[in-house]
Amino acid sequence: MERIEHHASFGGRQEVWKHTSSALGGETRFGIYLPEAALRGERCPVLYWLSGLTCTEQNFITKAGAQEHAARHGFIVVAPDTSPRGDAVANDAAYDLGQGAGFYLDATQAPWAPHFRMQDYVARELPALVEQHFPATDARGIFGHSMGGHGALVTALRHPGRYRSVSAFSPIVAPSQVPWGQKAFTAYLGDNRDAWAAWDAVELVKTAKERLTLLVDQGEADEFLATQLRPELLAAACEATGHPLTLRRHAGYDHSYYFIATFLADHFAHHAKALVGSEKARS
Amino acid sequence: MERIEHHASFGGRQEVWKHTSSALGGETRFGIYLPEAALRGERCPVLYWLSGLTCTEQNFITKAGAQEHAARHGFIVVAPDTSPRGDAVANDAAYDLGQGAGFYLDATQAPWAPHFRMQDYVARELPALVEQHFPATDARGIFGHSMGGHGALVTALRHPGRYRSVSAFSPIVAPSQVPWGQKAFTAYLGDNRDAWAAWDAVELVKTAKERLTLLVDQGEADEFLATQLRPELLAAACEATGHPLTLRRHAGYDHSYYFIATFLADHFAHHAKALVGSEKARS
């Protein structure tokens, strides 16, 4: 583990670390915001942010304005990269496949399988690392944007008990039914659609063993709304199965970080309701 | 004038426009945030932000978190580029001269003189354009960072009565006495140092006809503090002449947007004291 960036921010510190990941079979990076309490050694809840297509660990930490909210709530916020990286890792010229487009799953198909294991990294290796090296409690929340909104919903739904709260901005809720997801799942998981359901929030909601409320914000002027995001599919699945969903549609808002920044305070408040007071050993 | 970006943000709208500037002799861009009141046609005060070396109109609007504050106070915020641009404009391979490094002055020397007229653009052409095309009052404030902090201080000091408030993050307060400024002033203004004083905040404070309080925030872990910024020179000049200065030094903070974002709310509050209630015709 090597710290490669650190910046004082809202009384705490925004850092970027690189390390060799066993899940990804190579070096990766993550951003971590440590609020003032964490810098004093006090253990704090942790929010995991998953970014969208083309992003690195930098987008969220530089553009969302998250540090202000993390400082106010006393949350550690961790933002990993969106895929494995490097010359030894398979890639594709398209922006929506390969490096920068890991889709937070564990690939089974060549040439992706050896490195594209973002689910194993995000759900297992990264929290273990964070809870070992930083003053973190085991109270975890997870959220993300677009491909990372898909990642947040799927990761929480696949691991009942591991997260206390989940939310998403403009998520790909049904990757099996939209072009981005169909392309990625065919490449990473193969043609057999039976394997896709385990990575599709709309499918996972149907059999969920845990019923965490899903907070989802969606801009009505989002250029990907009708073709790739389709939140109505999640609303229908939640309605059918009684899964609690707060879906908010915002007139005029697009797919950008301007949208995320506008409603990010509400997401922190949503996670705070579940995380604050519930952590194990706040000293 | 052509609008090339627009994003809903905190109830208002972040836009980017391009237009042909007479001052710069070519096309330029600026960001403008319009709070909800402005979208309804209500006239609002305007804050002008000047960015630092290497920046474009994008850096502040994507990284500072300014829209939240602008929305809360009901301010229009305008962020121009840092220099003229394009193949027809002189340039230098260094990051601190030429395109991206206009220093907010009007150059007198070849090859810079015909296009490098950022002071004329920022202090005259841009406010006239904004006040003509957007629902702006003539209540103006100006602020900036690093080279743009220099720009904000110098622009306000050169134009008594034109701005009601001024502030700066990590400004180059005495360009005549530091390497960045000496290199740029030699190129843009020539070897005769008598011409430099009119573009140097520490020199201008000595004879200022207007005594607006200067709010200056400076990080103590700023890598450029001792060599390029030297706020103690501004403190001494203000002390000697009785110019009101609020200089705050912040332990641990560096030169980045993480620093700016942390203290930006205080700068909006500083400008609000001067701007709110003082505009001409709020309908």
XYZ file of C-alpha atoms in Angstrom:
566
model
C 0.000 0.000 0.000
C 1.385 3.387 -0.980
C -0.245 6.759 -0.497
C 0.158 8.728 -3.728
C -1.976 11.806 -2.960
C -3.097 13.634 0.137
C -4.945 16.933 0.450
C -6.429 18.624 3.487
C -10.163 19.017 2.840
C -12.989 20.227 5.086
C -11.042 19.522 8.252
C -10.182 15.993 7.133
C -7.993 14.595 4.362
C -8.617 13.308 0.855
C -6.085 10.621 0.018
C -5.389 8.339 -2.959
C -3.683 4.978 -2.420
C -2.318 2.365 -4.787
C -1.830 -1.277 -3.917
C -1.570 -4.713 -5.484
C -4.994 -6.340 -5.509
C -5.271 -10.117 -5.292
C -8.796 -9.995 -6.716
C -7.726 -7.989 -9.764
C -4.293 -9.566 -10.141
C -2.491 -6.260 -10.373
C -2.086 -2.724 -9.139
C -5.146 -0.596 -8.512
C -5.993 2.731 -6.885
C -8.703 4.060 -4.623
C -9.585 7.431 -3.165
C -10.374 7.654 0.540
C -11.693 10.642 2.463
C -10.880 10.608 6.165
C -12.967 13.021 8.247
C -11.406 14.860 11.161
C -12.589 12.198 13.629
C -10.791 9.488 11.647
C -7.595 11.554 11.621
C -7.804 11.575 15.411
C -8.081 7.783 15.344
C -11.800 7.594 16.027
C -13.487 4.770 14.133
C -15.990 5.953 11.533
C -18.607 4.317 9.267
C -17.579 3.836 5.637
C -19.435 4.721 2.452
C -18.295 3.041 -0.770
C -18.837 4.971 -3.986
C -18.809 3.184 -7.356
C -18.289 5.360 -10.430
C -19.634 5.047 -13.945
C -18.230 4.182 -17.377
C -14.864 5.760 -18.282
C -14.241 6.955 -14.727
C -11.200 6.349 -12.510
C -10.856 6.848 -8.766
C -10.496 10.583 -9.528
C -13.910 11.583 -10.892
C -15.955 11.375 -7.730
C -13.322 12.839 -5.427
C -12.740 15.881 -7.647
C -16.231 16.634 -8.964
C -18.992 15.597 -6.550
C -18.364 17.862 -3.565
C -18.600 14.787 -1.326
C -15.995 15.856 1.208
C -18.227 18.542 2.701
C -20.939 15.976 3.433
C -18.501 13.318 4.646
C -16.968 15.833 7.040
C -20.357 16.874 8.403
C -21.486 13.289 8.988
C -18.108 11.910 10.081
C -17.994 9.291 7.316
C -15.016 7.727 5.610
C -15.736 7.639 1.862
C -13.923 5.162 -0.390
C -13.940 5.453 -4.197
C -12.249 2.646 -6.157
C -11.375 2.588 -9.852
C -13.975 1.150 -12.261
C -11.916 -1.798 -13.565
C -8.497 -3.413 -13.505
C -5.909 -1.446 -15.507
C -2.582 -1.877 -17.232
C -0.819 -3.362 -20.243
C -1.274 -6.916 -18.911
C -5.061 -6.462 -18.656
C -7.437 -7.135 -21.551
C -9.049 -4.098 -23.121
C -11.346 -2.936 -25.879
C -11.289 0.253 -27.897
C -14.907 1.018 -26.958
C -15.606 3.189 -23.907
C -18.198 0.724 -22.614
C -16.132 -2.483 -22.495
C -12.814 -3.397 -20.889
C -10.710 -0.955 -18.897
C -12.928 1.742 -17.361
C -15.983 -0.509 -17.769
C -15.673 -3.364 -15.276
C -19.397 -3.455 -14.432
C -18.599 -4.568 -10.847
C -18.937 -8.265 -11.675
C -16.597 -11.276 -11.747
C -15.992 -12.222 -15.373
C -16.013 -15.877 -16.415
C -15.051 -15.502 -20.084
C -11.711 -15.087 -21.856
C -9.914 -12.750 -22.184
C -11.542 -10.978 -19.226
C -11.740 -13.631 -16.530
C -8.300 -13.420 -14.929
C -8.433 -9.700 -14.044
C -12.030 -8.472 -14.350
C -13.121 -9.391 -10.833
C -14.400 -6.048 -9.576
C -17.174 -7.603 -7.475
C -14.678 -9.657 -5.508
C -12.548 -6.537 -5.120
C -15.327 -4.155 -4.127
C -17.358 -6.461 -1.874
C -14.545 -8.394 -0.195
C -10.942 -7.274 -0.683
C -11.429 -3.499 -0.496
C -13.553 -3.414 2.704
C -11.126 -5.829 4.388
C -8.227 -3.572 3.405
C -10.003 -0.408 4.541
C -11.077 -1.924 7.863
C -7.531 -3.164 8.505
C -5.578 -0.017 7.600
C -7.935 2.850 8.496
C -10.027 3.676 11.584
C -13.208 2.186 10.101
C -16.097 0.506 11.834
C -17.858 -2.362 10.075
C -20.880 -0.133 9.383
C -20.877 0.092 5.583
C -23.032 1.840 3.034
C -22.676 1.694 -0.738
C -23.735 4.018 -3.542
C -22.781 4.893 -7.078
C -23.636 6.429 -10.442
C -24.814 4.855 -13.708
C -22.682 1.673 -14.149
C -21.678 2.295 -10.529
C -25.321 2.667 -9.517
C -25.842 -0.796 -10.979
C -22.751 -1.875 -9.034
C -24.049 -0.491 -5.753
C -27.507 -2.047 -6.074
C -26.151 -5.439 -7.171
C -23.406 -5.543 -4.564
C -25.801 -4.778 -1.711
C -28.431 -7.219 -3.016
C -25.869 -10.035 -3.430
C -24.516 -9.639 0.100
C -27.325 -9.404 2.653
C -25.964 -8.168 5.974
C -22.808 -6.662 4.534
C -24.168 -3.155 3.951
C -26.574 -1.176 6.094
C -27.661 1.214 3.348
C -27.616 1.570 -0.412
C -28.465 4.281 -2.936
C -27.843 5.132 -6.567
C -27.832 7.994 -9.051
C -29.050 7.199 -12.581
C -28.328 3.464 -12.228
C -28.415 0.824 -14.943
C -31.114 -1.136 -13.107
C -31.646 -3.944 -15.628
C -28.390 -4.573 -17.517
C -29.832 -7.755 -19.066
C -32.418 -5.656 -20.880
C -30.366 -2.697 -22.176
C -27.550 -2.302 -24.737
C -24.724 -1.350 -22.319
C -25.446 -4.327 -20.083
C -26.106 -6.826 -22.871
C -22.807 -5.972 -24.534
C -20.821 -6.174 -21.296
C -22.542 -9.297 -19.955
C -22.095 -11.152 -23.248
C -18.379 -10.367 -23.156
C -17.750 -10.938 -19.443
C -20.315 -13.686 -18.662
C -20.999 -15.332 -22.016
C -24.108 -15.901 -24.096
C -26.010 -17.962 -21.514
C -28.435 -15.489 -20.030
C -29.060 -17.692 -16.995
C -25.722 -16.424 -15.697
C -26.804 -12.802 -16.067
C -29.545 -12.721 -13.447
C -27.066 -12.802 -10.561
C -25.703 -9.439 -11.760
C -28.972 -7.661 -12.519
C -30.668 -5.568 -9.826
C -34.157 -6.039 -11.263
C -33.668 -9.830 -11.140
C -32.021 -9.814 -7.712
C -34.806 -7.764 -6.133
C -37.247 -10.581 -6.909
C -35.522 -12.987 -4.508
C -33.771 -10.589 -2.119
C -33.227 -11.966 1.403
C -32.799 -8.451 2.815
C -35.066 -5.508 2.136
C -32.876 -2.407 2.483
C -34.663 0.650 1.120
C -33.245 1.604 -2.267
C -32.913 5.360 -2.752
C -32.637 6.118 -6.475
C -32.375 9.587 -8.027
C -32.846 9.985 -11.758
C -32.706 13.071 -13.962
C -35.487 13.412 -16.503
C -33.160 15.103 -19.019
C -30.647 12.248 -18.761
C -29.629 11.318 -22.310
C -29.438 7.625 -21.321
C -32.753 7.431 -19.478
C -34.925 5.666 -22.042
C -32.309 3.402 -23.610
C -29.923 2.339 -20.851
C -31.301 3.220 -17.411
C -35.068 2.532 -17.431
C -35.822 3.010 -13.723
C -39.447 1.990 -14.370
C -38.199 -1.611 -14.579
C -36.848 -1.365 -11.038
C -40.026 0.322 -9.831
C -42.120 -2.519 -11.280
C -39.900 -5.226 -9.770
C -39.946 -3.559 -6.343
C -43.688 -3.044 -6.548
C -44.249 -6.693 -7.463
C -42.126 -8.047 -4.644
C -42.738 -5.413 -1.973
C -39.131 -4.221 -1.953
C -38.897 -0.697 -0.486
C -37.852 1.843 -3.120
C -37.657 5.616 -3.047
C -37.404 6.626 -6.704
C -37.162 10.349 -7.338
C -37.321 11.837 -10.817
C -35.919 15.328 -11.270
C -37.091 17.476 -14.177
C -34.302 19.074 -16.202
C -31.363 17.164 -14.695
C -28.928 15.243 -16.906
C -26.428 12.396 -16.386
C -23.535 14.587 -15.193
C -21.796 15.273 -11.905
C -23.793 18.519 -11.745
C -26.795 16.286 -11.077
C -24.941 14.120 -8.550
C -23.615 17.140 -6.641
C -27.103 18.638 -6.405
C -28.658 15.657 -4.628
C -25.617 14.181 -2.888
C -26.533 15.711 0.479
C -29.785 13.708 0.402
C -27.866 10.488 -0.200
C -25.551 11.155 2.718
C -28.600 11.788 4.892
C -30.139 8.507 3.674
C -27.000 6.578 4.608
C -26.621 8.444 7.900
C -30.028 7.212 9.042
C -28.740 3.629 8.735
C -25.094 4.094 9.685
C -24.984 6.548 12.547
C -25.327 4.990 15.931
C -25.224 1.510 14.401
C -21.486 1.091 14.120
C -19.766 -1.368 16.391
C -17.285 0.533 18.494
C -17.303 4.263 18.198
C -14.952 5.395 20.936
C -22.809 34.117 -28.603
C -23.507 30.399 -28.603
C -24.385 28.237 -25.619
C -22.291 25.056 -25.806
C -23.150 23.418 -22.458
C -26.053 23.534 -20.041
C -26.679 21.433 -16.948
C -29.344 21.749 -14.277
C -27.567 22.290 -10.961
C -28.896 23.109 -7.494
C -32.170 24.450 -8.850
C -30.384 26.704 -11.326
C -28.310 26.042 -14.432
C -24.604 25.822 -15.185
C -23.930 26.975 -18.719
C -20.871 27.436 -20.931
C -20.909 29.986 -23.744
C -18.506 30.806 -26.563
C -18.324 34.112 -28.359
C -15.983 36.284 -30.368
C -14.221 38.719 -28.067
C -13.145 42.109 -29.370
C -10.658 42.489 -26.509
C -8.975 39.159 -27.262
C -9.397 39.290 -31.026
C -10.854 35.803 -31.246
C -13.172 33.203 -29.846
C -13.293 32.600 -26.101
C -15.446 30.721 -23.601
C -16.892 31.393 -20.201
C -18.902 29.417 -17.669
C -21.940 31.051 -16.101
C -24.095 29.733 -13.275
C -27.632 31.083 -13.219
C -29.457 30.571 -9.926
C -33.163 29.773 -9.920
C -34.082 33.442 -9.488
C -32.151 34.349 -12.627
C -33.918 31.584 -14.577
C -37.172 33.250 -13.564
C -35.838 36.528 -14.974
C -35.050 38.147 -11.639
C -31.888 40.250 -11.754
C -29.066 38.907 -9.579
C -25.630 40.149 -8.454
C -22.653 38.695 -10.317
C -19.466 37.152 -8.973
C -16.514 36.870 -11.367
C -14.084 34.013 -10.738
C -10.566 34.105 -12.235
C -8.730 30.774 -12.414
C -5.048 29.968 -12.099
C -2.270 28.814 -14.416
C -3.169 26.035 -16.907
C -6.896 26.335 -16.217
C -9.731 26.862 -18.677
C -13.309 27.921 -17.972
C -13.939 24.314 -16.854
C -11.825 23.935 -13.708
C -13.807 26.098 -11.336
C -17.227 25.022 -12.563
C -16.429 21.294 -12.236
C -14.248 21.199 -9.111
C -15.060 23.959 -6.632
C -18.609 23.112 -5.577
C -19.553 26.745 -6.221
C -23.057 26.106 -7.528
C -24.398 25.161 -4.099
C -23.270 28.490 -2.657
C -24.383 30.507 -5.677
C -27.832 28.911 -5.453
C -28.130 29.656 -1.743
C -27.137 33.307 -2.142
C -28.887 33.884 -5.473
C -25.683 34.911 -7.286
C -24.765 34.570 -10.924
C -21.170 33.280 -11.117
C -19.068 33.859 -14.228
C -15.812 32.005 -14.898
C -13.821 33.040 -17.994
C -10.860 31.246 -19.549
C -7.344 32.247 -18.392
C -6.036 33.554 -21.724
C -6.837 33.918 -25.401
C -6.602 30.588 -27.279
C -6.159 29.203 -30.752
C -3.686 28.629 -33.565
C -3.588 32.350 -34.404
C -2.597 33.254 -30.823
C 1.027 33.327 -29.613
C 2.033 30.567 -27.240
C 4.940 29.123 -25.296
C 5.703 25.520 -24.392
C 5.957 26.391 -20.689
C 2.838 26.075 -18.528
C 3.396 29.523 -17.025
C 3.542 31.651 -20.188
C 1.225 32.090 -23.149
C -2.040 30.207 -23.543
C -3.444 29.251 -20.125
C -1.280 31.938 -18.491
C -2.698 35.326 -19.430
C -2.078 36.928 -16.014
C -5.167 39.156 -16.450
C -3.169 42.066 -17.903
C -3.024 43.859 -21.246
C 0.242 42.929 -22.952
C 2.295 45.605 -24.690
C 5.052 43.436 -26.163
C 5.279 41.283 -29.300
C 4.199 38.595 -29.967
C 1.638 38.854 -27.159
C 0.157 42.339 -27.544
C -2.551 41.770 -30.145
C -4.416 39.014 -28.261
C -3.254 38.946 -24.630
C -5.680 41.566 -23.316
C -7.337 39.638 -20.504
C -7.707 42.717 -18.298
C -9.709 44.531 -20.948
C -11.765 41.383 -21.413
C -12.402 40.648 -17.738
C -12.931 44.180 -16.471
C -14.833 45.682 -19.412
C -16.029 43.394 -22.201
C -17.188 40.426 -20.138
C -19.265 42.372 -17.563
C -20.876 44.382 -20.370
C -21.754 41.143 -22.158
C -23.110 39.502 -19.018
C -25.157 42.534 -18.025
C -26.608 42.752 -21.541
C -27.494 39.090 -22.104
C -28.327 37.764 -18.628
C -30.552 39.027 -15.785
C -27.649 40.645 -13.935
C -27.607 43.714 -11.747
C -24.538 45.951 -11.777
C -23.540 44.676 -8.309
C -20.257 42.867 -9.020
C -17.784 40.954 -6.919
C -14.541 39.379 -8.083
C -12.410 36.542 -6.742
C -9.899 33.990 -7.946
C -7.119 31.530 -7.250
C -3.344 31.827 -7.582
C -2.726 33.698 -10.897
C -6.487 34.373 -10.739
C -6.155 35.633 -7.157
C -3.620 38.125 -8.499
C -6.109 38.898 -11.267
C -8.973 39.515 -8.848
C -6.962 41.781 -6.538
C -5.424 43.776 -9.397
C -8.688 44.121 -11.322
C -10.553 45.426 -8.274
C -7.715 47.761 -7.271
C -7.384 49.186 -10.809
C -11.112 49.941 -11.088
C -12.424 51.703 -7.988
C -16.212 51.640 -7.958
C -16.554 48.767 -10.425
C -16.643 45.949 -7.842
C -18.290 45.930 -4.439
C -16.208 43.074 -3.031
C -13.009 41.164 -3.706
C -11.324 38.044 -2.338
C -8.606 35.585 -3.285
C -7.327 32.080 -2.610
C -3.542 31.623 -2.611
C -2.960 34.733 -4.747
C 0.283 35.846 -6.368
C 0.241 39.131 -4.445
C 3.517 40.600 -5.696
C 4.220 39.334 -9.227
C 7.065 41.836 -9.629
C 8.952 40.078 -6.849
C 8.442 36.369 -7.662
C 9.562 34.070 -10.532
C 6.129 33.422 -12.103
C 5.336 37.122 -12.261
C 8.800 38.268 -13.329
C 8.827 35.822 -16.229
C 5.302 36.750 -17.381
C 5.718 40.525 -16.903
C 9.027 40.544 -18.785
C 7.371 38.771 -21.698
C 4.068 40.662 -21.718
C 5.141 44.115 -20.449
C 8.866 44.291 -21.261
C 11.995 44.879 -19.205
C 11.019 48.299 -17.879
C 9.818 47.588 -14.368
C 8.044 50.935 -14.128
C 5.305 49.353 -16.252
C 4.914 46.462 -13.850
C 3.560 48.342 -10.829
C 0.163 48.890 -12.450
C -0.308 45.094 -12.457
C 0.998 44.275 -8.988
C -1.430 44.153 -6.038
C 1.241 45.028 -3.467
C 2.134 48.145 -5.482
C -1.481 49.096 -6.213
C -2.508 48.879 -2.551
C -0.077 51.692 -1.775
C -2.063 54.228 -3.804
C -5.534 52.662 -3.836
C -8.394 55.174 -4.143
C -10.888 52.670 -2.743
C -10.390 50.553 0.367
C -12.440 47.385 -0.171
C -11.550 44.760 2.420
C -9.376 42.062 0.849
C -10.239 38.574 2.063
C -7.285 36.259 1.371
C -7.098 32.556 2.281
C -3.757 30.791 2.094
C -2.822 27.182 2.804
C 0.317 26.678 4.890
C 1.162 23.434 3.027
C 0.938 25.197 -0.337
C 3.972 24.175 -2.380
C 4.182 27.675 -3.927
C 3.800 29.643 -0.698
C 7.386 30.736 -0.072
C 8.534 31.178 -3.668
C 5.560 32.514 -5.640
C 2.754 33.666 -3.332
C 4.350 35.400 -0.317
C 1.200 36.805 1.331
C 3.384 38.525 3.948
C 4.233 41.116 1.285
C 0.555 41.988 0.936
C 0.117 42.049 4.701
C 3.012 44.490 5.040
C 1.729 46.752 2.255
C -1.776 46.804 3.709
C -0.432 47.447 7.187
C 1.720 50.337 5.944
C -1.113 52.027 4.105
C -4.062 51.102 6.299
C -5.729 48.978 3.637
C -8.206 46.535 5.219
C -7.030 42.936 4.832
C -8.353 39.683 6.295
C -5.540 37.199 5.733
C -6.217 33.695 6.971
C -3.547 30.991 7.011
C -4.737 27.398 7.170
C -2.431 24.696 8.503
C -2.151 21.618 6.299
C -3.926 22.977 3.225
C -2.254 22.915 -0.200
C -2.737 24.776 -3.506
C -5.501 22.528 -4.867
C -9.237 22.808 -5.423
C -9.663 20.728 -2.248
C -8.495 23.858 -0.413
C -10.695 26.196 -2.432
C -13.799 24.033 -1.925
C -13.211 23.937 1.847
C -13.304 27.699 2.312
C -15.461 28.756 -0.621
C -18.575 29.187 1.549
C -16.720 31.851 3.538
C -15.879 33.734 0.345
C -19.489 33.689 -0.803
C -20.505 35.040 2.624
C -17.864 37.788 2.323
C -19.209 38.838 -1.079
C -22.822 38.537 0.088
C -22.220 41.149 2.790
C -21.305 43.663 0.069
C -23.596 42.526 -2.745
C -26.912 41.630 -1.207
C -29.312 44.519 -0.903
C -26.916 46.778 -2.758
C -27.870 45.911 -6.315
C -29.682 48.474 -8.375
C -33.015 47.021 -9.389
C -33.983 43.687 -7.952
C -37.527 43.218 -9.180
